[in-house]
Amino acid sequence: MATRGFDLNIALVLGLILSVLEASNGGRTSSYVRNDDLSRDMPLDSDVFRVPPGYNAPQQVHITQGDHEGKGVIVSWVTPDEPGSNSVLYWVENSELKNRAEGILTKYKYFNYTSGYIHHCTITDLEFDTKYYYEVGIGNTTRRFWIVTPPKPGPDVPYTFGLIGDLGQTHDSNRTLTHYESSPVKGQTLLFVGDLSYADDYPYHDNRRWDTWGRFIERNAAYQPWIWTAGNHEIDFAPDLGEPIPFKPYIHRYHVPYQAADSTSPLWYSIKRASASIIVMSSYSGFGKYTPQYKWLEKELLKVNRTETPWLIVLMHCPLYSSYIHHYMEGETMRVMYEKWFVEYKVDVVFSGHVHAYERSERISNIAYNIVNGLCTPIRDQHAPVYITIGDGGNLEGLVTEMTQPQPSYSAYREASFGHGFLDIKNRTHAYFSWNRNQDGYAVEADSVWLLNRHWNFLEEFVSDSGDIATL
Ligand SMILES: *[C@@H]1O[C@H](CO)[C@@H](O)[C@H](O)[C@H]1NC(C)=O
Ligand SMILES: *[C@@H]1O[C@H](CO)[C@@H](O)[C@H](O)[C@H]1NC(C)=O
Ligand SMILES: *[C@@H]1O[C@H](CO)[C@@H](O)[C@H](O)[C@H]1NC(C)=O
Ligand SMILES: *[C@@H]1O[C@H](CO)[C@@H](O)[C@H](O)[C@H]1NC(C)=O
Ligand SMILES: *[C@@H]1O[C@H](CO)[C@@H](O)[C@H](O)[C@H]1NC(C)=O
Ligand SMILES: [Fe+2]
């Protein structure tokens, strides 16, 4: 009996090892089955939406990068009752010298909603790799936070990006954010792939849900930059409500450093941060030939200096490759326009949201088609990016669980669970991507892969140490 139990254990362990090996060969649909009940938004009186005490106290504090290189920060906040102070006081940790930066004030109306006073203050010329404290508000409603600026851009600077998409404000959203914050992997900057508050799912796009969302994410977004991508839930296009201007609440509330990237619109822009160049695109703005976004991207891709920032990351809300049934092929027009460039410029990874699930692709491309040759199937392509869909933040619309069958060969791993990811850049050649599902412990990686940098991988001097086929 004892021997048989022992054999059984060995068999179990072997089975586990085999299934792990299989997972790394790709093409896996996870057998993990989760409850896909719709999750409601957290009620208005939830702890995460609490208004800070005191008259006109600043709320919804959040930061994002404020320039192209990482020496700038945009601090944004809302004062509910009156404009109040528009300035940010900031200083290097342990320094007596306090600096002050002046912001700008904006507000907007949406149907019968009137926003609070929205402040945006751009602080420039900070030192790299330095901890700063900053304060907003006045008198006894002054609120203090801190930030750490990124290291100066350079090829071997390690840096860890978090990834969240389609977050919303349900209990699942709160679990996703808690998992991100509690992970032993410490995200330094969050790449947010679009669909923020889901306020537009409410009657009259109830914009109070933009305010609650701002208060919900403050606990993280006031301390580390969230890099914003616009999703379809940011469009808020409602001519029937007298609101024909797309992106109105989003553009008033979430400022990004687009001018520093020579962009003419906050909906597409780029930043450099540590060892990465990050290009943010808009799935819901014109992107055909000759459009402003097209012209900007054409120039931008030429500007990326892979010697300085080896990692080239693209963020867009709608995925170019997704094998889920919901939103199937919505990214196809964008794919036809830009996939060729992503391969030509050896983009390392394209992150998207929109599909409320997780999926990771193989390195594939589908760019040979020319109307008459019939070559329209994705093929393995070592120059191509990996496409990762991470629209599983946890919003009130729930998960999408229906997948196209059989799993297409371009799809390496897919699972409909809420979660978040990390892109942990180690040096110019290696980065490690991992995905955590909310049902697991904070340290558990439900899917992971080593990414070899596309630029350095194809330079001769590095080819010798990148022959490992288990990595991508
Ligand atoms: C806006 O209009 C809706 C529908 O008439 C109503 O339910 C809501 O209370 C109004 N809100 C405000 C702030 O007036
Ligand atoms: C804040 O200060 C104002 C006057 O400056 C005072 O009226 C108010 O009671 C104070 N609030 C708190 C919470 O201390
Ligand atoms: C959200 O998560 C935080 C951190 O885990 C917790 O303190 C808080 O009570 C949660 N709130 C709700 C409404 O679930
Ligand atoms: C690219 O970056 C490297 C390292 O910072 C620098 O030496 C080089 O001049 C840059 N190349 C261009 C074309 O700007
Ligand atoms: C880059 O990082 C990888 C993974 O940590 C490591 O194996 C490799 O030796 C590093 N390369 C260099 C040149 O340090
Ligand atoms: Fe979406």
Coordinates of C-alpha atoms and ligand atoms in Angstrom, one line a residue:
M1 CA 0.0 0.0 0.0
A2 CA 2.8 2.4 1.0
T3 CA 4.6 1.7 -2.3
R4 CA 1.6 2.2 -4.4
G5 CA 0.9 5.6 -2.7
F6 CA 4.5 6.5 -3.5
D7 CA 4.1 5.5 -7.2
L8 CA 0.9 7.5 -7.4
N9 CA 2.8 10.5 -6.1
I10 CA 5.5 10.1 -8.6
A11 CA 2.9 9.8 -11.3
L12 CA 1.2 13.0 -10.1
V13 CA 4.5 14.9 -10.0
L14 CA 5.4 13.6 -13.5
G15 CA 2.0 14.6 -14.8
L16 CA 2.5 18.0 -13.4
I17 CA 5.9 18.4 -15.0
L18 CA 4.6 17.3 -18.3
S19 CA 1.7 19.7 -18.2
V20 CA 4.1 22.5 -17.3
L21 CA 6.3 21.6 -20.3
E22 CA 3.3 21.4 -22.5
A23 CA 2.2 24.9 -21.4
S24 CA 5.6 26.3 -22.4
N25 CA 5.1 24.9 -25.9
G26 CA 2.0 27.0 -26.3
G27 CA -1.4 26.5 -27.7
R28 CA -3.1 26.0 -24.4
T29 CA -6.6 26.8 -23.3
S30 CA -6.5 26.8 -19.6
S31 CA -8.8 24.3 -17.9
Y32 CA -9.3 26.6 -15.0
V33 CA -13.0 27.3 -14.8
R34 CA -14.2 30.2 -12.8
N35 CA -17.5 31.6 -11.8
D36 CA -18.5 34.1 -14.5
D37 CA -21.4 35.7 -12.6
L38 CA -21.7 39.4 -13.4
S39 CA -20.1 41.5 -10.6
R40 CA -21.8 44.7 -9.6
D41 CA -20.0 47.9 -9.1
M42 CA -19.1 48.6 -5.5
P43 CA -21.8 50.8 -3.9
L44 CA -21.3 54.5 -3.7
D45 CA -20.8 54.4 0.1
S46 CA -17.9 51.8 -0.2
D47 CA -14.7 52.4 1.7
V48 CA -12.7 52.7 -1.5
F49 CA -14.8 55.7 -2.6
R50 CA -14.5 57.6 0.6
V51 CA -14.1 61.4 0.2
P52 CA -11.1 62.7 2.1
P53 CA -12.2 64.7 5.2
G54 CA -12.3 68.5 5.3
Y55 CA -13.8 71.3 3.2
N56 CA -12.7 71.1 -0.4
A57 CA -10.1 68.5 0.3
P58 CA -8.2 67.4 -2.9
Q59 CA -9.5 64.0 -4.1
Q60 CA -8.8 61.6 -7.0
V61 CA -5.1 62.3 -6.9
H62 CA -3.2 60.6 -9.7
I63 CA 0.0 61.0 -11.5
T64 CA 1.4 60.1 -14.9
Q65 CA 4.6 60.8 -16.8
G66 CA 4.9 64.5 -17.6
D67 CA 7.6 64.7 -20.3
H68 CA 9.2 62.4 -22.8
E69 CA 12.2 61.1 -20.8
G70 CA 10.8 60.5 -17.3
K71 CA 12.1 63.7 -15.5
G72 CA 8.6 65.1 -15.5
V73 CA 5.3 64.2 -13.7
I74 CA 1.8 65.4 -14.2
V75 CA -0.1 65.6 -10.9
S76 CA -3.9 65.7 -11.2
W77 CA -6.6 66.1 -8.6
V78 CA -10.1 67.3 -8.1
T79 CA -11.4 69.8 -5.6
P80 CA -15.2 69.5 -5.2
D81 CA -16.4 72.8 -3.8
E82 CA -14.3 75.6 -5.1
P83 CA -11.1 76.0 -7.2
G84 CA -8.8 76.1 -4.2
S85 CA -5.0 76.0 -4.7
N86 CA -3.7 75.1 -8.0
S87 CA -0.1 74.4 -6.9
V88 CA 1.9 71.4 -5.9
L89 CA 4.6 71.6 -3.3
Y90 CA 7.4 69.0 -3.8
W91 CA 10.8 68.2 -2.4
V92 CA 13.4 65.5 -2.5
E93 CA 13.2 63.1 0.5
N94 CA 15.3 64.5 3.4
S95 CA 15.7 67.9 1.8
E96 CA 14.7 71.2 3.3
L97 CA 14.4 72.8 -0.1
K98 CA 10.7 72.9 -1.2
N99 CA 9.7 73.7 -4.7
R100 CA 6.4 74.9 -6.0
A101 CA 4.8 74.2 -9.4
E102 CA 1.6 75.9 -10.7
G103 CA -1.0 73.9 -12.4
I104 CA -4.0 74.6 -14.6
L105 CA -7.7 74.3 -13.8
T106 CA -10.4 72.8 -15.9
K107 CA -14.0 71.6 -15.5
Y108 CA -16.7 70.3 -17.7
K109 CA -20.4 69.6 -17.9
Y110 CA -21.9 66.4 -19.2
F111 CA -25.6 66.3 -19.7
N112 CA -26.9 67.4 -16.2
Y113 CA -23.6 66.6 -14.4
T114 CA -21.1 69.3 -13.5
S115 CA -17.6 68.2 -12.6
G116 CA -15.6 69.4 -9.7
Y117 CA -12.5 71.6 -10.3
I118 CA -10.0 69.5 -12.1
H119 CA -6.3 70.4 -11.5
H120 CA -3.4 69.3 -13.6
C121 CA 0.1 70.4 -12.6
T122 CA 3.2 69.4 -14.7
I123 CA 6.4 69.3 -12.7
T124 CA 9.5 69.2 -14.9
D125 CA 13.2 68.8 -14.4
L126 CA 13.1 66.4 -11.6
E127 CA 16.2 64.2 -10.9
F128 CA 16.1 60.7 -12.2
D129 CA 15.8 57.8 -9.8
T130 CA 14.9 60.0 -6.8
K131 CA 12.2 59.9 -4.2
Y132 CA 10.1 63.0 -3.9
Y133 CA 7.3 64.0 -1.6
Y134 CA 4.5 66.2 -2.9
E135 CA 1.6 68.0 -1.4
V136 CA -1.7 69.3 -2.8
G137 CA -4.4 71.3 -1.1
I138 CA -4.2 74.0 1.6
G139 CA -4.3 74.3 5.4
N140 CA -5.7 71.4 7.2
T141 CA -6.8 69.7 4.0
T142 CA -3.3 69.4 2.7
R143 CA -2.6 65.9 1.5
R144 CA 0.9 64.4 1.1
F145 CA 2.0 61.6 -1.2
W146 CA 5.4 60.4 -2.6
I147 CA 6.8 59.3 -5.9
V148 CA 10.0 57.7 -7.2
T149 CA 11.2 59.0 -10.5
P150 CA 12.5 56.4 -13.0
P151 CA 16.2 55.9 -13.8
K152 CA 17.7 57.8 -16.7
P153 CA 16.8 55.9 -20.0
G154 CA 19.5 53.4 -20.8
P155 CA 19.8 50.0 -22.3
D156 CA 20.3 47.8 -19.3
V157 CA 18.2 49.6 -16.7
P158 CA 16.0 47.1 -15.0
Y159 CA 12.4 48.2 -14.6
T160 CA 9.1 46.6 -13.8
F161 CA 5.8 47.6 -15.5
G162 CA 2.5 46.5 -14.2
L163 CA -0.4 45.8 -16.6
I164 CA -4.1 46.3 -16.0
G165 CA -6.9 46.8 -18.5
D166 CA -10.7 47.3 -18.4
L167 CA -10.7 47.8 -14.7
G168 CA -14.0 49.4 -13.8
Q169 CA -15.1 49.6 -10.2
T170 CA -16.5 46.2 -9.0
H171 CA -15.4 44.0 -6.2
D172 CA -13.4 42.2 -8.8
S173 CA -11.7 45.4 -9.8
N174 CA -10.8 45.9 -6.2
R175 CA -9.3 42.4 -6.0
T176 CA -7.3 43.0 -9.2
L177 CA -5.8 46.2 -7.8
T178 CA -5.2 44.6 -4.4
H179 CA -3.4 41.7 -6.1
Y180 CA -1.3 44.2 -8.1
E181 CA -0.3 46.1 -5.0
S182 CA 0.3 43.0 -2.9
S183 CA 2.4 41.1 -5.4
P184 CA 6.0 40.3 -4.4
V185 CA 6.9 41.7 -7.8
K186 CA 6.8 45.4 -7.3
G187 CA 5.4 47.3 -10.2
Q188 CA 7.0 50.7 -10.6
T189 CA 4.7 52.1 -13.3
L190 CA 1.4 50.8 -14.5
L191 CA 0.6 50.5 -18.1
F192 CA -3.2 50.9 -18.3
V193 CA -4.6 49.5 -21.6
G194 CA -7.9 51.4 -21.6
D195 CA -11.5 51.3 -20.3
L196 CA -11.3 53.1 -17.0
S197 CA -14.5 53.8 -15.0
Y198 CA -17.3 52.3 -17.1
A199 CA -19.4 55.3 -16.1
D200 CA -20.9 55.2 -19.6
D201 CA -22.7 51.9 -18.7
Y202 CA -25.0 54.0 -16.4
P203 CA -28.1 55.9 -17.5
Y204 CA -27.0 59.3 -18.8
H205 CA -23.3 58.1 -18.5
D206 CA -23.6 59.1 -14.8
N207 CA -20.3 60.9 -14.5
R208 CA -20.3 60.5 -10.7
R209 CA -18.8 57.1 -11.5
W210 CA -15.8 58.9 -13.0
D211 CA -15.4 60.5 -9.6
T212 CA -15.7 57.3 -7.6
W213 CA -13.2 55.6 -10.0
G214 CA -10.7 58.4 -9.4
R215 CA -11.1 58.0 -5.7
F216 CA -10.8 54.2 -6.0
I217 CA -7.5 54.2 -7.9
E218 CA -5.9 57.0 -5.9
R219 CA -4.4 54.6 -3.4
N220 CA -2.0 53.4 -6.2
A221 CA -2.1 56.1 -8.9
A222 CA -1.1 58.9 -6.5
Y223 CA 2.2 57.0 -5.9
Q224 CA 3.1 55.5 -9.2
P225 CA 2.4 56.8 -12.7
W226 CA -0.4 55.2 -14.7
I227 CA 0.2 55.4 -18.4
W228 CA -3.1 56.0 -20.0
T229 CA -4.6 54.4 -23.2
A230 CA -8.1 55.4 -24.3
G231 CA -10.6 52.6 -24.7
N232 CA -14.2 52.5 -26.1
H233 CA -15.6 53.4 -22.6
E234 CA -13.7 56.7 -22.8
I235 CA -15.6 57.8 -25.9
D236 CA -18.7 59.0 -24.1
F237 CA -20.2 60.0 -27.5
A238 CA -23.9 60.7 -26.8
P239 CA -25.5 63.1 -29.2
D240 CA -29.0 62.1 -27.8
L241 CA -27.8 63.6 -24.5
G242 CA -26.4 66.7 -26.3
E243 CA -22.9 65.3 -25.9
P244 CA -21.5 64.9 -29.4
I245 CA -17.8 65.5 -28.5
P246 CA -16.0 62.2 -28.1
F247 CA -13.7 61.6 -25.1
K248 CA -14.9 64.7 -23.2
P249 CA -14.7 63.4 -19.6
Y250 CA -11.6 61.4 -20.3
I251 CA -9.6 64.2 -21.9
H252 CA -10.6 66.6 -19.1
R253 CA -9.6 64.2 -16.3
Y254 CA -6.6 62.3 -17.7
H255 CA -3.8 64.5 -19.1
V256 CA -0.8 62.8 -20.8
P257 CA 2.5 64.3 -22.2
Y258 CA 1.5 64.1 -25.8
Q259 CA 3.1 67.4 -26.9
A260 CA 6.4 66.2 -25.6
A261 CA 6.1 63.4 -28.1
D262 CA 5.3 65.7 -31.0
S263 CA 1.7 64.4 -31.1
T264 CA -1.2 66.6 -31.8
S265 CA -3.7 64.6 -29.7
P266 CA -3.7 63.2 -26.2
L267 CA -5.1 60.0 -27.6
W268 CA -1.8 58.9 -29.1
Y269 CA 1.7 59.6 -27.8
S270 CA 4.8 58.0 -26.6
I271 CA 7.2 58.1 -23.6
K272 CA 10.6 56.7 -22.8
R273 CA 10.9 55.2 -19.4
A274 CA 14.0 53.4 -18.1
S275 CA 14.9 50.9 -20.9
A276 CA 11.6 51.1 -22.8
S277 CA 10.0 53.2 -25.4
I278 CA 6.3 53.0 -25.1
I279 CA 3.9 54.0 -27.9
V280 CA 0.3 54.5 -27.0
M281 CA -2.2 54.3 -29.8
S282 CA -5.9 55.1 -30.1
S283 CA -8.1 52.3 -31.5
Y284 CA -11.0 54.8 -31.7
S285 CA -9.4 57.6 -33.6
G286 CA -8.7 57.8 -37.3
F287 CA -5.7 55.6 -38.2
G288 CA -6.0 55.1 -42.0
K289 CA -3.4 56.4 -44.3
Y290 CA -2.7 60.2 -44.1
T291 CA -4.6 60.6 -40.8
P292 CA -2.8 62.5 -38.0
Q293 CA -2.3 59.3 -36.0
Y294 CA -0.8 57.5 -39.0
K295 CA 1.5 60.3 -39.8
W296 CA 2.6 60.6 -36.3
L297 CA 3.3 56.9 -35.9
E298 CA 5.2 56.8 -39.1
K299 CA 7.7 59.4 -37.8
E300 CA 7.7 58.1 -34.2
L301 CA 8.8 54.6 -35.2
L302 CA 11.8 56.1 -36.9
K303 CA 12.7 58.1 -33.8
V304 CA 12.9 55.1 -31.4
N305 CA 16.6 54.5 -30.5
R306 CA 16.9 50.9 -29.6
T307 CA 20.5 51.5 -28.4
E308 CA 19.2 53.7 -25.7
T309 CA 15.8 52.0 -25.1
P310 CA 16.0 48.4 -26.4
W311 CA 12.4 47.6 -25.4
L312 CA 9.7 48.8 -27.8
I313 CA 6.2 48.4 -26.3
V314 CA 2.9 49.3 -28.0
L315 CA -0.3 49.8 -26.1
M316 CA -3.7 50.0 -27.7
H317 CA -7.1 49.1 -26.4
C318 CA -8.4 46.8 -29.1
P319 CA -6.3 43.7 -29.7
L320 CA -5.0 42.8 -33.2
Y321 CA -5.1 39.1 -32.3
S322 CA -7.8 37.6 -30.1
S323 CA -9.4 34.2 -30.4
Y324 CA -12.4 35.0 -28.1
I325 CA -15.8 35.2 -29.8
H326 CA -16.8 38.6 -28.2
H327 CA -15.2 41.5 -30.1
Y328 CA -13.8 38.9 -32.6
M329 CA -11.8 40.7 -35.4
E330 CA -12.6 44.2 -34.2
G331 CA -8.9 45.0 -34.4
E332 CA -8.6 43.7 -37.9
T333 CA -8.5 47.1 -39.7
M334 CA -5.8 48.3 -37.3
R335 CA -3.9 45.1 -37.9
V336 CA -4.0 45.6 -41.6
M337 CA -2.7 49.1 -41.3
Y338 CA 0.0 48.6 -38.8
E339 CA 1.1 45.0 -38.3
K340 CA 3.7 45.4 -41.1
W341 CA 5.3 48.3 -39.2
F342 CA 5.3 46.4 -35.9
V343 CA 7.3 43.6 -37.6
E344 CA 9.6 45.9 -39.6
Y345 CA 10.5 47.9 -36.5
K346 CA 10.6 44.7 -34.3
V347 CA 8.2 45.8 -31.7
D348 CA 8.7 43.5 -28.7
V349 CA 5.2 43.3 -27.3
V350 CA 1.8 44.8 -28.0
F351 CA -0.5 45.0 -25.0
S352 CA -4.2 45.4 -25.4
G353 CA -7.4 45.1 -23.4
H354 CA -11.1 45.3 -24.5
V355 CA -11.6 41.5 -24.5
H356 CA -12.4 40.7 -20.9
A357 CA -10.0 37.8 -20.6
Y358 CA -6.4 36.9 -20.9
E359 CA -4.5 35.7 -24.0
R360 CA -0.9 35.5 -25.1
S361 CA 0.1 34.9 -28.7
E362 CA 3.1 33.2 -30.3
R363 CA 5.4 35.4 -32.3
I364 CA 3.5 35.4 -35.5
S365 CA 2.7 37.7 -38.4
N366 CA 0.2 37.9 -41.2
I367 CA 1.5 40.5 -43.6
A368 CA 2.0 38.7 -46.9
Y369 CA -1.4 39.2 -48.3
N370 CA -1.7 41.5 -51.3
I371 CA -5.4 40.9 -52.5
V372 CA -4.4 38.3 -55.1
N373 CA -1.9 35.9 -53.5
G374 CA -4.2 34.3 -51.0
L375 CA -1.5 34.4 -48.3
C376 CA -3.6 35.4 -45.3
T377 CA -2.7 33.0 -42.5
P378 CA -0.6 33.9 -39.5
I379 CA 2.8 32.3 -39.7
R380 CA 5.6 32.0 -37.1
D381 CA 7.8 35.1 -37.4
Q382 CA 10.7 35.7 -35.1
H383 CA 10.7 39.4 -36.0
A384 CA 7.1 39.8 -34.8
P385 CA 5.8 41.1 -31.5
V386 CA 4.1 39.0 -28.9
Y387 CA 0.4 40.1 -28.5
I388 CA -1.0 40.1 -25.0
T389 CA -4.6 40.8 -24.3
I390 CA -5.1 41.7 -20.6
G391 CA -8.6 43.2 -20.6
D392 CA -9.4 41.3 -17.4
G393 CA -9.3 44.0 -14.8
G394 CA -12.8 43.1 -13.5
N395 CA -15.5 45.5 -14.6
L396 CA -19.3 45.2 -14.3
E397 CA -19.7 43.7 -17.8
G398 CA -18.0 40.5 -16.6
L399 CA -15.7 38.1 -18.3
V400 CA -16.0 36.8 -21.9
T401 CA -15.7 33.0 -21.7
E402 CA -16.7 31.9 -25.3
M403 CA -13.6 31.1 -27.4
T404 CA -13.2 30.2 -31.0
Q405 CA -12.6 26.5 -31.5
P406 CA -10.2 24.9 -32.1
Q407 CA -7.7 27.3 -30.5
P408 CA -5.8 28.9 -33.4
S409 CA -2.1 28.1 -33.6
Y410 CA -1.2 31.7 -33.1
S411 CA -2.7 31.6 -29.6
A412 CA -0.2 30.4 -27.0
Y413 CA -2.3 30.6 -23.9
R414 CA -5.9 31.8 -23.1
E415 CA -8.0 31.9 -20.0
A416 CA -11.1 33.9 -19.0
S417 CA -10.2 35.0 -15.5
F418 CA -9.7 38.4 -13.9
G419 CA -6.1 39.3 -13.2
H420 CA -3.1 41.6 -13.9
G421 CA 0.3 41.2 -15.4
F422 CA 4.0 42.4 -15.0
L423 CA 6.6 43.0 -17.6
D424 CA 9.8 42.7 -15.7
I425 CA 12.7 44.1 -17.8
K426 CA 16.0 42.7 -16.6
N427 CA 18.5 44.1 -19.2
R428 CA 18.7 44.8 -22.9
T429 CA 18.1 41.2 -23.9
H430 CA 15.8 39.7 -21.3
A431 CA 12.4 40.5 -19.9
Y432 CA 10.0 38.3 -18.0
F433 CA 6.3 38.6 -18.5
S434 CA 3.9 37.0 -15.9
W435 CA 0.2 37.0 -15.4
N436 CA -1.6 36.5 -12.0
R437 CA -5.2 35.5 -11.7
N438 CA -7.3 36.9 -8.8
Q439 CA -8.3 33.5 -7.5
D440 CA -4.6 32.6 -6.8
G441 CA -2.2 33.9 -4.1
Y442 CA -0.4 37.1 -4.8
A443 CA 2.8 35.3 -5.8
V444 CA 1.3 32.7 -8.1
E445 CA 2.0 33.1 -11.9
A446 CA -0.8 31.4 -13.9
D447 CA 1.1 32.1 -17.1
S448 CA 4.6 33.4 -17.8
V449 CA 7.2 33.7 -20.5
W450 CA 10.7 35.0 -21.0
L451 CA 10.9 37.6 -23.8
L452 CA 14.1 38.0 -25.8
N453 CA 14.5 41.5 -27.1
R454 CA 13.7 41.7 -30.8
H455 CA 16.4 44.3 -31.6
W456 CA 19.3 42.8 -29.7
N457 CA 18.3 39.3 -30.5
F458 CA 19.0 39.9 -34.2
L459 CA 22.4 41.6 -33.7
E460 CA 25.1 39.1 -34.3
E461 CA 27.0 39.7 -31.1
F462 CA 24.0 38.5 -29.1
V463 CA 22.7 35.7 -31.2
S464 CA 25.0 33.2 -29.5
D465 CA 23.3 33.5 -26.1
S466 CA 19.8 33.8 -27.4
G467 CA 19.3 30.4 -29.0
D468 CA 17.0 29.2 -26.3
I469 CA 13.8 28.0 -27.9
A470 CA 11.9 27.8 -24.7
T471 CA 11.8 31.6 -24.6
L472 CA 10.1 33.9 -27.1
Ligands
LIG1 C1 -29.9 64.1 -14.2 O1 -31.1 63.6 -14.9 C2 -31.5 62.3 -14.5 C3 -32.7 61.9 -15.4 O2 -33.7 62.9 -15.4 C4 -31.9 62.4 -13.0 O3 -32.3 61.1 -12.6 C5 -30.8 62.8 -12.2 O4 -31.1 63.0 -10.8 C6 -30.2 64.2 -12.7 N1 -29.0 64.5 -12.0 C7 -28.8 65.8 -11.6 C8 -27.5 66.0 -10.9 O5 -29.6 66.7 -11.8
LIG2 C1 -9.9 73.3 9.2 O1 -9.6 74.7 9.3 C2 -10.8 75.5 9.3 C3 -10.4 77.0 9.4 O2 -9.1 77.2 8.8 C4 -11.7 75.1 10.4 O3 -12.9 75.9 10.4 C5 -12.0 73.7 10.4 O4 -12.7 73.3 11.5 C6 -10.8 72.8 10.3 N1 -11.2 71.4 10.1 C7 -10.6 70.4 10.7 C8 -11.1 69.1 10.3 O5 -9.7 70.6 11.5
LIG3 C1 -11.1 46.9 -1.4 O1 -9.8 46.3 -1.2 C2 -9.1 46.9 -0.1 C3 -7.7 46.4 0.0 O2 -7.7 45.0 -0.1 C4 -9.9 46.7 1.2 O3 -9.3 47.4 2.3 C5 -11.3 47.3 1.0 O4 -12.1 47.0 2.1 C6 -12.0 46.7 -0.2 N1 -13.2 47.4 -0.4 C7 -14.3 46.8 -1.0 C8 -15.5 47.6 -1.1 O5 -14.3 45.6 -1.3
LIG4 C1 21.0 56.4 -29.6 O1 21.3 56.4 -28.2 C2 22.7 56.2 -28.0 C3 22.8 55.9 -26.5 O2 22.2 56.9 -25.8 C4 23.4 57.4 -28.5 O3 24.8 57.3 -28.2 C5 23.2 57.6 -30.0 O4 23.7 58.8 -30.4 C6 21.7 57.6 -30.2 N1 21.4 57.6 -31.7 C7 20.8 58.5 -32.3 C8 20.6 58.4 -33.8 O5 20.3 59.5 -31.7
LIG5 C1 20.3 39.6 -18.8 O1 19.3 39.0 -17.9 C2 19.2 37.6 -18.1 C3 18.1 37.2 -17.2 O2 18.2 37.7 -15.9 C4 20.5 36.9 -17.7 O3 20.4 35.5 -17.8 C5 21.6 37.5 -18.6 O4 22.9 36.9 -18.3 C6 21.6 39.0 -18.6 N1 22.6 39.5 -19.6 C7 23.6 40.2 -19.3 C8 24.5 40.7 -20.4 O5 23.8 40.6 -18.1
FE6 FE -13.3 48.0 -24.4

